[in-house]
Coordinates of C-alpha atoms in Angstrom, one line a residue:
M1 CA 28.4 0.2 43.1
K2 CA 31.0 1.1 45.7
L3 CA 31.5 -2.5 46.6
L4 CA 31.8 -3.5 43.1
R5 CA 34.4 -0.7 42.5
L6 CA 36.3 -1.9 45.6
Y7 CA 36.2 -5.6 44.4
R8 CA 37.8 -4.4 41.1
I9 CA 40.5 -2.4 42.9
V10 CA 41.3 -5.3 45.2
C11 CA 41.5 -7.7 42.1
R12 CA 43.8 -5.4 40.2
N13 CA 46.1 -5.0 43.3
L14 CA 46.2 -8.9 43.6
I15 CA 47.1 -9.4 39.9
T16 CA 49.7 -6.8 40.2
L17 CA 51.1 -8.5 43.3
V18 CA 51.1 -11.8 41.6
V19 CA 52.9 -10.5 38.5
V20 CA 55.6 -8.7 40.5
W21 CA 56.2 -11.7 42.6
L22 CA 56.5 -13.9 39.3
T23 CA 58.8 -11.4 37.8
A24 CA 61.1 -11.3 40.8
S25 CA 61.0 -15.1 41.6
P26 CA 61.9 -17.6 38.9
V27 CA 59.7 -20.7 39.2
H28 CA 61.4 -23.9 38.7
G29 CA 60.0 -27.5 38.7
G30 CA 63.3 -29.1 39.6
T31 CA 67.0 -29.2 38.7
Q32 CA 67.0 -31.9 36.0
A33 CA 66.3 -31.8 32.2
Q34 CA 66.2 -34.2 29.5
I35 CA 67.2 -33.6 25.9
I36 CA 66.5 -36.2 23.1
V37 CA 68.0 -35.7 19.6
S38 CA 67.0 -37.8 16.6
A39 CA 69.8 -37.9 14.0
A40 CA 67.3 -39.0 11.2
V41 CA 67.7 -36.3 8.5
D42 CA 64.8 -34.5 6.9
P43 CA 66.3 -33.2 3.7
K44 CA 63.6 -30.3 3.7
K45 CA 64.8 -29.1 7.3
I46 CA 67.8 -27.0 6.3
I47 CA 69.1 -23.7 8.0
N48 CA 68.1 -20.6 6.2
Q49 CA 71.5 -18.9 5.8
K50 CA 69.9 -15.4 5.2
L51 CA 69.0 -15.4 8.9
F52 CA 72.6 -14.2 9.7
G53 CA 72.4 -10.7 8.5
H54 CA 73.4 -7.5 10.0
N55 CA 72.7 -3.7 9.5
V56 CA 75.6 -1.3 8.3
L57 CA 75.3 2.5 9.1
F58 CA 76.2 4.8 6.2
A59 CA 77.8 7.2 8.7
G60 CA 79.9 6.5 11.7
N61 CA 80.6 2.8 10.8
G62 CA 84.4 3.5 11.0
M63 CA 85.1 0.3 9.0
W64 CA 85.9 1.6 5.5
D65 CA 89.3 2.9 4.4
A66 CA 88.9 5.5 1.5
R67 CA 92.6 5.3 0.6
R68 CA 92.2 1.6 -0.1
N69 CA 88.5 1.9 -1.2
Y70 CA 88.2 -1.2 0.9
L71 CA 87.6 -2.5 4.3
E72 CA 90.2 -1.6 7.0
T73 CA 92.3 -4.6 7.6
E74 CA 91.3 -5.4 11.2
A75 CA 87.7 -4.7 10.5
E76 CA 87.8 -7.0 7.5
C77 CA 89.2 -9.9 9.6
L78 CA 86.5 -9.4 12.4
I79 CA 83.6 -9.0 9.9
K80 CA 84.6 -12.1 8.0
M81 CA 84.6 -14.0 11.4
L82 CA 80.8 -13.2 11.3
Q83 CA 80.3 -14.1 7.7
P84 CA 77.2 -11.9 7.3
S85 CA 74.7 -13.3 4.8
V86 CA 72.7 -10.1 4.5
L87 CA 73.8 -6.4 4.9
R88 CA 71.1 -3.7 5.3
F89 CA 71.9 -0.1 4.2
P90 CA 71.9 2.8 5.2
G91 CA 70.6 2.2 8.6
G92 CA 67.5 2.7 10.7
D93 CA 65.9 6.1 11.5
I94 CA 68.7 7.8 9.6
S95 CA 67.4 6.2 6.3
D96 CA 64.6 8.7 6.3
L97 CA 67.0 11.7 6.2
Y98 CA 69.5 10.0 3.9
I99 CA 70.1 11.6 0.3
W100 CA 71.6 8.7 -1.5
E101 CA 73.1 10.6 -4.4
D102 CA 75.3 12.6 -1.9
G103 CA 77.0 9.4 -1.1
L104 CA 77.6 8.7 -4.8
G105 CA 79.7 11.9 -5.3
V106 CA 81.1 13.5 -8.6
S107 CA 84.5 13.1 -9.9
N108 CA 87.0 15.9 -10.4
T109 CA 88.4 16.4 -13.9
S110 CA 91.7 18.1 -13.1
L111 CA 94.3 18.1 -10.5
V112 CA 93.5 19.6 -7.1
T113 CA 96.1 20.8 -4.7
P114 CA 95.7 22.5 -1.3
Q115 CA 96.5 25.9 -2.9
D116 CA 93.8 25.7 -5.6
T117 CA 90.6 27.6 -5.1
D118 CA 88.5 26.0 -7.8
I119 CA 87.7 22.4 -8.4
A120 CA 86.2 21.4 -11.8
L121 CA 83.7 18.5 -11.8
E122 CA 82.6 16.0 -14.4
A123 CA 79.1 17.2 -14.2
E124 CA 76.9 19.8 -12.4
P125 CA 75.5 18.4 -9.1
D126 CA 72.5 19.5 -7.3
W127 CA 74.4 20.9 -4.3
T128 CA 72.3 24.0 -3.6
G129 CA 73.0 25.2 -0.1
V130 CA 76.0 22.9 0.4
R131 CA 79.3 24.5 1.4
N132 CA 81.4 21.5 2.5
I133 CA 83.0 18.8 0.7
R134 CA 84.8 15.5 1.2
I135 CA 87.2 14.1 -1.4
L136 CA 87.9 10.4 -1.4
D137 CA 91.0 8.8 -3.1
R138 CA 94.2 7.2 -2.0
H139 CA 95.8 10.5 -1.4
G140 CA 93.4 11.7 1.2
G141 CA 92.9 10.3 4.8
K142 CA 91.2 7.1 5.8
Y143 CA 87.9 9.1 5.8
G144 CA 88.8 11.5 3.0
D145 CA 90.0 15.0 2.8
L146 CA 87.6 17.7 4.2
G147 CA 87.2 21.2 2.8
C148 CA 84.8 23.9 2.1
F149 CA 83.9 26.3 -0.8
S150 CA 82.2 29.7 -1.3
F151 CA 79.8 28.9 -4.0
Q152 CA 79.0 26.6 -7.0
D153 CA 79.3 27.8 -10.4
G154 CA 77.7 25.0 -12.7
A155 CA 80.2 22.3 -12.7
F156 CA 82.9 24.3 -10.7
L157 CA 83.3 24.8 -7.1
R158 CA 84.7 28.3 -6.2
G159 CA 86.6 29.6 -3.3
V160 CA 87.7 26.2 -2.0
V161 CA 89.8 26.1 1.1
G162 CA 90.8 23.7 4.0
L163 CA 92.1 20.8 1.7
K164 CA 95.3 19.0 3.0
A165 CA 96.3 16.6 0.0
T166 CA 96.8 16.9 -3.6
H167 CA 94.1 14.9 -5.7
P168 CA 94.7 13.8 -9.3
P169 CA 91.6 13.6 -11.6
G170 CA 89.0 11.0 -10.9
A171 CA 88.7 11.4 -7.1
S172 CA 85.1 11.2 -5.6
V173 CA 84.1 14.6 -4.5
R174 CA 81.0 14.4 -2.1
P175 CA 79.0 17.0 -0.3
E176 CA 78.9 17.2 3.4
K177 CA 76.8 19.0 6.2
R178 CA 73.4 19.4 4.3
L179 CA 71.2 21.7 6.1
G180 CA 68.5 19.7 7.7
Q181 CA 70.7 16.7 8.6
P182 CA 72.5 16.0 11.8
E183 CA 76.1 17.3 11.9
W184 CA 77.6 13.8 12.1
Y185 CA 76.2 12.6 8.8
S186 CA 79.0 11.9 6.5
H187 CA 79.8 10.4 3.1
S188 CA 82.9 8.4 3.1
Y189 CA 80.8 5.3 2.9
G190 CA 78.1 5.3 0.1
I191 CA 75.9 3.0 -1.9
M192 CA 78.8 1.9 -4.2
E193 CA 81.0 1.0 -1.3
H194 CA 78.2 -0.9 0.4
L195 CA 77.5 -2.9 -2.8
Q196 CA 81.3 -3.6 -3.1
L197 CA 81.2 -4.9 0.5
C198 CA 78.3 -7.1 -0.2
E199 CA 80.1 -8.7 -3.1
L200 CA 83.2 -9.1 -1.0
L201 CA 81.4 -11.0 1.6
G202 CA 78.8 -12.7 -0.7
A203 CA 76.0 -11.0 1.3
E204 CA 72.6 -10.1 0.1
P205 CA 71.9 -6.4 0.2
I206 CA 68.7 -4.8 1.4
I207 CA 68.1 -1.1 1.0
T208 CA 65.9 1.1 3.0
V209 CA 64.7 4.0 0.8
N210 CA 64.0 7.5 2.2
Y211 CA 60.4 7.8 2.8
G212 CA 60.4 10.7 5.2
S213 CA 62.3 13.6 3.6
G214 CA 63.8 15.2 0.4
L215 CA 65.3 18.4 -0.8
N216 CA 63.6 21.6 -0.9
R217 CA 64.3 24.3 -3.5
D218 CA 67.0 25.7 -1.2
G219 CA 68.8 22.3 -1.0
R220 CA 67.9 21.8 2.6
V221 CA 66.7 18.3 3.8
S222 CA 63.1 18.7 4.7
T223 CA 60.1 16.5 5.5
Y224 CA 58.0 19.1 3.7
V225 CA 58.7 17.9 0.1
S226 CA 56.4 16.3 -2.4
L227 CA 55.8 12.5 -2.6
S228 CA 56.7 12.8 -6.3
Q229 CA 60.3 13.8 -5.3
K230 CA 60.6 10.9 -2.7
V231 CA 59.3 8.2 -5.3
K232 CA 61.5 9.5 -8.2
R233 CA 64.6 9.5 -6.0
A234 CA 63.8 5.9 -5.0
A235 CA 63.3 4.9 -8.7
A236 CA 66.6 6.7 -9.6
W237 CA 68.3 4.6 -6.8
V238 CA 67.0 1.5 -8.5
A239 CA 68.1 2.7 -11.8
L240 CA 71.6 3.3 -10.5
V241 CA 72.2 -0.1 -9.1
N242 CA 69.9 -2.3 -11.4
G243 CA 69.3 -0.2 -14.4
N244 CA 70.4 -0.5 -18.2
P245 CA 72.5 2.4 -19.4
E246 CA 70.6 2.0 -22.8
D247 CA 67.3 2.6 -21.2
Q248 CA 66.1 6.0 -22.2
R249 CA 62.8 6.0 -20.4
L250 CA 62.2 9.3 -18.4
L251 CA 61.9 9.3 -14.7
G252 CA 60.2 12.8 -14.9
I253 CA 60.2 16.1 -13.1
D254 CA 59.1 16.4 -9.6
E255 CA 56.9 19.1 -7.9
E256 CA 60.1 20.9 -6.6
G257 CA 61.3 21.2 -10.4
R258 CA 64.1 18.6 -10.3
D259 CA 64.5 16.7 -13.4
W260 CA 65.4 13.2 -12.6
R261 CA 66.4 12.3 -16.2
T262 CA 66.4 8.8 -17.5
I263 CA 66.9 5.3 -16.2
G264 CA 70.0 5.1 -18.6
Y265 CA 71.5 8.3 -17.0
W266 CA 71.7 6.8 -13.6
A267 CA 72.8 3.3 -14.8
G268 CA 75.5 5.2 -16.7
L269 CA 76.8 6.7 -13.6
R270 CA 77.3 3.2 -12.3
V271 CA 79.2 2.2 -15.4
A272 CA 81.3 5.2 -15.2
R273 CA 82.4 4.1 -11.7
G274 CA 83.6 0.7 -12.9
R275 CA 80.6 -1.5 -12.7
P276 CA 79.1 -2.2 -16.2
A277 CA 76.8 -5.0 -15.0
P278 CA 73.7 -4.3 -12.8
Y279 CA 74.1 -5.3 -9.2
G280 CA 70.7 -6.9 -9.1
V281 CA 69.8 -5.7 -5.8
T282 CA 66.4 -7.6 -4.9
Y283 CA 65.3 -6.4 -1.4
W284 CA 64.0 -2.7 -1.0
E285 CA 61.9 -1.5 1.9
I286 CA 59.9 1.9 2.1
G287 CA 60.9 3.8 5.2
N288 CA 61.9 2.9 8.8
E289 CA 59.4 2.4 11.7
V290 CA 57.2 5.3 10.3
F291 CA 54.5 4.1 12.7
S292 CA 56.3 6.0 15.4
R293 CA 55.9 9.7 16.3
Q294 CA 59.8 9.7 16.8
A295 CA 60.3 8.6 13.2
I296 CA 61.2 11.2 10.5
G297 CA 58.4 9.8 8.2
F298 CA 55.7 9.5 10.9
C299 CA 52.3 9.1 9.4
S300 CA 49.1 7.1 9.7
A301 CA 48.7 3.6 8.4
Q302 CA 46.3 4.7 5.6
T303 CA 48.7 7.4 4.4
Y304 CA 51.5 5.1 4.4
A305 CA 49.6 2.3 2.5
A306 CA 48.5 4.7 -0.1
D307 CA 52.2 6.3 -0.5
Y308 CA 53.7 2.8 -0.6
L309 CA 51.9 2.0 -3.8
E310 CA 53.2 5.1 -5.3
F311 CA 56.8 3.9 -4.4
V312 CA 55.9 0.4 -6.0
R313 CA 54.7 2.0 -9.2
A314 CA 57.7 4.1 -9.7
M315 CA 60.5 1.5 -8.6
K316 CA 59.0 -1.5 -10.4
T317 CA 58.8 0.6 -13.7
V318 CA 62.6 0.6 -13.5
D319 CA 63.0 -3.0 -12.5
P320 CA 59.9 -5.1 -12.2
T321 CA 62.0 -8.0 -10.7
I322 CA 62.8 -6.4 -7.3
K323 CA 60.9 -7.1 -4.0
I324 CA 59.5 -4.1 -2.1
G325 CA 58.5 -4.3 1.4
A326 CA 56.4 -2.3 3.7
V327 CA 56.9 -1.2 7.4
G328 CA 55.1 -3.5 9.8
L329 CA 54.6 -3.5 13.6
A330 CA 56.1 -6.2 15.7
E331 CA 52.9 -6.0 17.9
P332 CA 50.6 -7.9 15.6
H333 CA 47.4 -5.8 16.1
G334 CA 48.9 -2.6 17.5
R335 CA 48.2 0.9 16.3
G336 CA 50.6 3.5 14.9
D337 CA 51.0 6.7 17.0
A338 CA 49.0 8.6 14.5
D339 CA 46.1 6.1 14.5
Q340 CA 43.2 6.4 16.8
E341 CA 41.4 3.1 15.8
L342 CA 42.9 1.5 12.8
P343 CA 45.5 -1.2 13.5
W344 CA 48.7 -0.7 11.6
N345 CA 49.5 -4.0 10.2
E346 CA 45.8 -4.8 9.0
T347 CA 45.6 -1.4 7.4
V348 CA 48.9 -1.5 5.5
L349 CA 48.3 -5.2 4.4
Q350 CA 44.8 -4.3 3.1
G351 CA 45.9 -1.2 1.4
A352 CA 49.0 -2.9 -0.2
K353 CA 47.2 -5.9 -1.3
N354 CA 48.5 -7.5 -4.5
H355 CA 51.6 -5.2 -4.5
L356 CA 53.3 -6.2 -1.2
D357 CA 56.3 -8.4 -1.6
F358 CA 57.1 -8.7 2.0
L359 CA 56.4 -7.2 5.4
S360 CA 59.3 -5.7 7.4
V361 CA 59.3 -5.9 11.2
H362 CA 61.8 -4.9 13.9
L363 CA 62.1 -7.5 16.9
Y364 CA 63.4 -5.3 19.8
Y365 CA 62.3 -7.3 23.0
P366 CA 62.2 -6.1 25.7
S367 CA 61.5 -2.5 24.5
A368 CA 60.8 -0.2 27.3
S369 CA 60.9 3.7 27.1
A370 CA 59.6 4.2 30.5
C371 CA 60.9 1.2 32.4
P372 CA 59.9 1.0 36.0
H373 CA 63.1 -1.1 36.8
S374 CA 66.7 -0.6 36.3
Y375 CA 68.3 -1.9 33.2
Q376 CA 70.6 -3.9 35.5
S377 CA 67.8 -5.3 37.7
Q378 CA 66.6 -8.9 37.8
C379 CA 63.2 -7.9 36.5
W380 CA 64.9 -6.5 33.3
F381 CA 67.0 -9.6 32.8
M382 CA 64.1 -11.8 33.5
A383 CA 62.2 -10.0 30.6
V384 CA 65.3 -10.4 28.3
M385 CA 65.3 -14.1 29.0
G386 CA 61.6 -14.4 27.9
A387 CA 62.0 -11.9 25.1
A388 CA 62.6 -14.5 22.2
S389 CA 59.7 -16.5 23.3
Q390 CA 57.5 -13.3 23.1
A391 CA 59.0 -12.3 19.7
M392 CA 58.3 -15.8 18.3
A393 CA 54.7 -15.7 19.6
D394 CA 54.2 -12.2 17.9
L395 CA 55.7 -13.5 14.7
K396 CA 53.2 -16.4 14.6
K397 CA 50.2 -14.0 15.2
I398 CA 51.7 -11.8 12.3
R399 CA 51.8 -14.9 10.1
R400 CA 48.2 -15.7 10.9
L401 CA 47.1 -12.2 10.1
I402 CA 48.9 -12.1 6.7
D403 CA 47.4 -15.5 5.8
T404 CA 44.0 -14.3 6.9
I405 CA 44.1 -11.2 4.6
Y406 CA 46.0 -12.7 1.7
G407 CA 45.0 -16.3 1.9
P408 CA 47.3 -19.2 2.7
S409 CA 48.1 -19.8 -1.0
E410 CA 49.7 -16.4 -1.5
T411 CA 52.6 -16.6 1.0
I412 CA 53.8 -13.0 1.8
P413 CA 57.2 -13.2 3.5
I414 CA 58.3 -11.6 6.7
V415 CA 61.7 -9.8 6.9
V416 CA 63.2 -9.2 10.3
S417 CA 65.3 -6.2 9.2
E418 CA 66.3 -5.3 12.8
Y419 CA 66.4 -7.0 16.2
G420 CA 68.1 -6.5 19.5
V421 CA 67.1 -5.3 23.0
W422 CA 66.0 -1.7 23.5
P423 CA 66.6 -0.2 27.1
A424 CA 65.5 3.1 25.5
E425 CA 66.4 5.6 28.3
S426 CA 70.0 4.3 28.5
K427 CA 72.9 5.4 26.3
S428 CA 75.3 2.9 27.8
G429 CA 77.0 -0.1 25.9
G430 CA 76.8 -1.9 29.2
D431 CA 72.9 -2.0 28.9
Y432 CA 72.6 -2.5 25.1
A433 CA 75.5 -4.8 24.6
N434 CA 75.8 -7.2 27.6
L435 CA 75.6 -11.0 27.9
A436 CA 71.7 -10.9 28.3
R437 CA 71.4 -9.2 24.9
A438 CA 73.7 -11.8 23.4
L439 CA 71.5 -14.6 24.7
Y440 CA 68.3 -12.8 23.3
D441 CA 70.1 -12.8 19.9
A442 CA 71.0 -16.5 20.3
D443 CA 67.5 -17.4 21.5
L444 CA 65.8 -15.5 18.6
L445 CA 68.1 -16.9 16.0
M446 CA 67.6 -20.5 17.2
G447 CA 63.9 -19.9 17.0
L448 CA 64.1 -18.5 13.5
M449 CA 66.3 -21.4 12.4
T450 CA 63.9 -24.0 13.6
E451 CA 60.5 -22.3 13.0
G452 CA 61.2 -19.5 10.6
S453 CA 60.5 -21.5 7.5
D454 CA 57.1 -22.3 8.7
L455 CA 56.5 -18.6 9.5
G456 CA 57.7 -17.4 6.0
V457 CA 60.7 -15.6 7.4
D458 CA 62.8 -14.7 4.5
L459 CA 65.8 -13.2 6.3
A460 CA 67.0 -11.3 9.4
A461 CA 69.5 -8.7 10.2
A462 CA 70.8 -7.8 13.6
W463 CA 71.2 -4.2 14.8
N464 CA 74.2 -3.4 14.1
I465 CA 77.5 -4.8 12.9
H466 CA 80.3 -2.2 13.3
G467 CA 80.4 1.4 14.7
N468 CA 80.8 3.7 17.6
N469 CA 77.3 3.4 18.9
P470 CA 76.3 1.3 21.9
T471 CA 74.5 -1.4 20.0
A472 CA 77.3 -2.4 17.5
A473 CA 78.6 -5.9 17.6
I474 CA 82.0 -4.7 16.9
R475 CA 82.5 -1.4 18.9
F476 CA 84.8 1.1 17.1
D477 CA 86.4 3.9 19.2
F478 CA 87.3 6.9 16.8
N479 CA 89.7 8.4 19.4
T480 CA 92.0 5.4 19.8
E481 CA 90.9 3.6 16.7
S482 CA 90.5 0.4 18.8
R483 CA 87.9 -2.2 18.5
T484 CA 86.0 -4.3 21.2
L485 CA 84.1 -7.5 20.4
R486 CA 80.9 -7.3 22.5
P487 CA 79.1 -10.3 23.7
H488 CA 76.5 -10.5 20.8
F489 CA 79.5 -10.7 18.4
W490 CA 80.5 -13.9 20.1
V491 CA 77.2 -15.8 20.2
Q492 CA 76.4 -14.7 16.6
Q493 CA 79.8 -15.8 15.4
L494 CA 79.3 -19.0 17.3
L495 CA 76.0 -19.9 15.7
R496 CA 77.0 -18.7 12.2
N497 CA 80.1 -20.9 12.2
S498 CA 79.3 -24.0 14.4
L499 CA 76.2 -25.4 12.9
G500 CA 75.6 -27.9 10.1
N501 CA 73.3 -28.0 7.1
W502 CA 70.2 -30.0 8.4
I503 CA 68.2 -29.3 11.4
L504 CA 67.3 -32.4 13.5
P505 CA 64.4 -33.0 15.6
V506 CA 65.0 -32.2 19.4
Q507 CA 62.7 -32.8 22.4
V508 CA 63.3 -30.9 25.5
T509 CA 62.0 -31.5 29.0
C510 CA 63.1 -29.0 31.6
P511 CA 61.8 -26.6 34.4
T512 CA 60.2 -23.5 33.3
L513 CA 60.3 -19.7 34.2
A514 CA 57.4 -17.5 34.8
I515 CA 58.0 -13.8 33.7
G516 CA 56.0 -10.8 34.5
R517 CA 55.1 -8.1 32.1
L518 CA 57.8 -5.5 31.3
G519 CA 57.5 -3.2 28.3
N520 CA 56.5 -5.3 25.3
V521 CA 57.4 -8.8 26.9
G522 CA 55.0 -11.0 29.0
P523 CA 53.4 -11.9 31.2
L524 CA 54.7 -15.4 30.3
L525 CA 53.9 -18.2 32.6
A526 CA 55.8 -21.2 31.4
V527 CA 59.0 -20.4 29.4
P528 CA 61.3 -23.5 29.2
D529 CA 64.7 -23.0 31.0
L530 CA 66.4 -24.5 28.1
Q531 CA 66.2 -23.9 24.4
A532 CA 67.8 -26.4 22.1
M533 CA 68.5 -27.3 18.6
A534 CA 70.7 -29.7 16.8
T535 CA 72.1 -30.0 13.3
L536 CA 74.1 -32.5 11.2
D537 CA 76.5 -31.6 8.4
L538 CA 77.8 -33.5 5.4
Q539 CA 80.7 -35.0 7.2
G540 CA 78.4 -36.4 9.9
H541 CA 79.3 -33.8 12.6
L542 CA 76.4 -33.3 14.9
A543 CA 76.2 -29.9 16.8
L544 CA 73.9 -29.6 19.7
A545 CA 73.1 -26.0 20.7
V546 CA 71.6 -25.4 24.2
L547 CA 70.7 -22.0 25.7
N548 CA 70.0 -21.9 29.6
R549 CA 67.6 -19.0 30.1
S550 CA 67.7 -19.3 33.9
L551 CA 69.4 -16.5 35.7
V552 CA 70.4 -18.5 38.7
N553 CA 70.3 -22.2 38.0
G554 CA 72.6 -24.4 36.2
L555 CA 70.9 -27.5 34.9
E556 CA 72.1 -31.1 34.7
A557 CA 70.8 -32.4 31.4
D558 CA 70.4 -36.1 30.4
I559 CA 71.1 -36.1 26.7
T560 CA 70.2 -39.0 24.4
I561 CA 71.3 -39.1 20.8
R562 CA 69.2 -41.6 18.7
E563 CA 70.4 -43.1 15.5
Y564 CA 73.8 -41.9 16.1
Q565 CA 76.9 -43.4 17.6
P566 CA 79.2 -40.5 18.8
L567 CA 82.9 -40.8 19.5
P568 CA 83.4 -40.3 23.3
L569 CA 85.5 -37.2 23.0
A570 CA 83.5 -34.0 22.0
T571 CA 84.5 -30.4 21.6
V572 CA 82.3 -27.9 23.8
Q573 CA 82.2 -24.2 22.9
S574 CA 80.4 -22.0 25.3
C575 CA 79.6 -18.4 26.0
H576 CA 78.7 -17.4 29.5
G577 CA 79.7 -14.9 32.3
D578 CA 79.4 -14.3 36.0
S579 CA 76.3 -12.4 35.4
P580 CA 73.7 -11.5 32.6
A581 CA 74.9 -7.9 32.9
A582 CA 78.5 -8.9 32.1
H583 CA 79.9 -7.0 29.2
N584 CA 83.2 -6.0 27.5
E585 CA 83.1 -2.2 27.6
R586 CA 86.1 -2.0 30.1
E587 CA 87.2 -5.7 30.0
P588 CA 87.3 -6.6 26.5
C589 CA 87.5 -10.6 27.2
R590 CA 85.1 -10.8 30.1
V591 CA 82.5 -12.4 27.9
R592 CA 83.8 -14.5 25.0
V593 CA 83.7 -18.0 23.5
Q594 CA 85.5 -20.7 25.4
T595 CA 86.4 -24.1 24.1
R596 CA 87.2 -27.3 25.9
D597 CA 87.2 -31.1 25.4
Y598 CA 84.6 -33.3 27.1
S599 CA 85.4 -36.9 27.3
H600 CA 82.1 -38.5 28.6
V601 CA 80.0 -38.7 25.5
A602 CA 77.9 -41.7 24.5
E603 CA 74.5 -42.3 23.0
N604 CA 73.2 -41.2 26.5
F605 CA 75.2 -39.0 28.6
Q606 CA 74.9 -35.9 31.0
Y607 CA 76.1 -32.4 30.7
H608 CA 75.8 -29.4 33.0
F609 CA 74.6 -26.2 31.5
P610 CA 75.7 -23.0 33.4
P611 CA 72.9 -20.3 34.1
H612 CA 72.6 -17.6 31.5
S613 CA 74.7 -19.4 28.9
L614 CA 74.8 -20.6 25.3
T615 CA 76.6 -24.0 24.8
I616 CA 77.4 -25.9 21.6
I617 CA 78.5 -29.6 21.9
H618 CA 80.2 -30.9 18.8
L619 CA 79.9 -34.6 18.2
Q620 CA 81.5 -36.8 15.7
R621 CA 80.0 -40.0 14.4
Q622 CA 82.2 -43.2 15.1
S623 CA 82.1 -44.3 11.5
A624 CA 83.5 -40.9 10.5
Q625 CA 86.6 -41.4 12.4
K626 CA 88.3 -42.9 9.4

């Protein structure tokens, strides 16, 4: 027995040494690569435009100007560069403490000056326990005019102080600093602003409803409220954006005693704010990462599956055409933190069977809350370079699991509602938003574009588009009101704006990387150095996108373009840096897209791809020269 125990220990140590060596030492089979592109178009192989989505935080996003009720001018320019096709709201974990009606507000009915101590409102709001307000109109500041009041008297606020501007009737008065919410929660950007933004940009909205909390009888946001309140709040939200103002069906009274009135009541509030027609929001998801003990709505898989059905019944009573998704785990057969034996995905899929419209997953790779290495180490960056391969492998397992439970004839889509890297112990933008993260985004998007249709991926949304947090593609500094374009902004913008309609077949032969286990990545024994995809547009322009995952080796690739005669001059756009750790936090232009001409193109030509880089070669067909 002692010998057997010693043998096992020796084996474990040998395995550990091998994995560490593989992690620290990239394995290459040579320095040459071959890329073969066929320009024969398959009309069914088209890019899913809904993969270019982003998350929008309801608070701290810094991009909406309440005076104009519109995007801030500079933010508008930059966001339009990204052309987001999907915009998720109101955020991640914060969704499960979000009371959406607070972001709707109530209009004042008479002039309000800084000297006035009373404000008359159009209706009596449910503001028990609230003492702070924010007034939004063109007369206040960019984020509104802040004040406080002593008490609420029906449709009147008494003892108002602190306002700095005069507000005519019709301003939006919104509550602030609800007890039970973080101090930084604010309501200068709510659901009406978000849907206005979606229409401005032509983006599909996806809404995450609050599964984790509600209002107790004292007006405090609490996790100890009835399920009936949560589902009625969600149903009222559907009624607001999609409902018919003539619909007099009752939503009922919840266990805390709140009367949720009728579908028409909430739809009428939309009409009163200048929007007669329904918005027709299709995608709704119930809660955010509630399998985690760190989530506000933390629960077991069985509890969540049962509660999910209650949300579906209430919300689809209002609008049966909507699609409602459940929270899924990116780890295909993993367990939630509250589950001892039952795997999360199988339990939720079985429990929600016949009522599930999509499974929502978050692809954070690598994700390491107790990382044994620095987030600036070679081990970490090697894991990032293999991260998209791990994410795609896990998506394929999830697809097989869904098809096993539901049958291949009933396709249940997957929605990637968040993705990025997650160096959990860091708060530095240099760790969350460096070149390596940008290349992960590019690698994942290229995988989703080429394989997502077969996997049933409906849409994807990066975390996140604009704000003062370390993950935002467009970093906003509230102190200086300046913006920084981070590396993942550039690769997302490059892929969004540079590719054509049809995806072409591509074959790649190249050296490979071996990557040890780190967090939820690996071990991976043969990750190709190069990831490549090609597209063709209606004008005959061919775009070849190539990502070099190697941290150290540039690769000279032999490129063959079949069934296509290119002009000898190409335009090359690339995003790379002196290190995968390169970021724009202190030097705003350290990582960006660079453009140059390349004059050695033929049906067969060579190109050198730098290490840790994304390159797009734009070719034009000779016959298209006319």
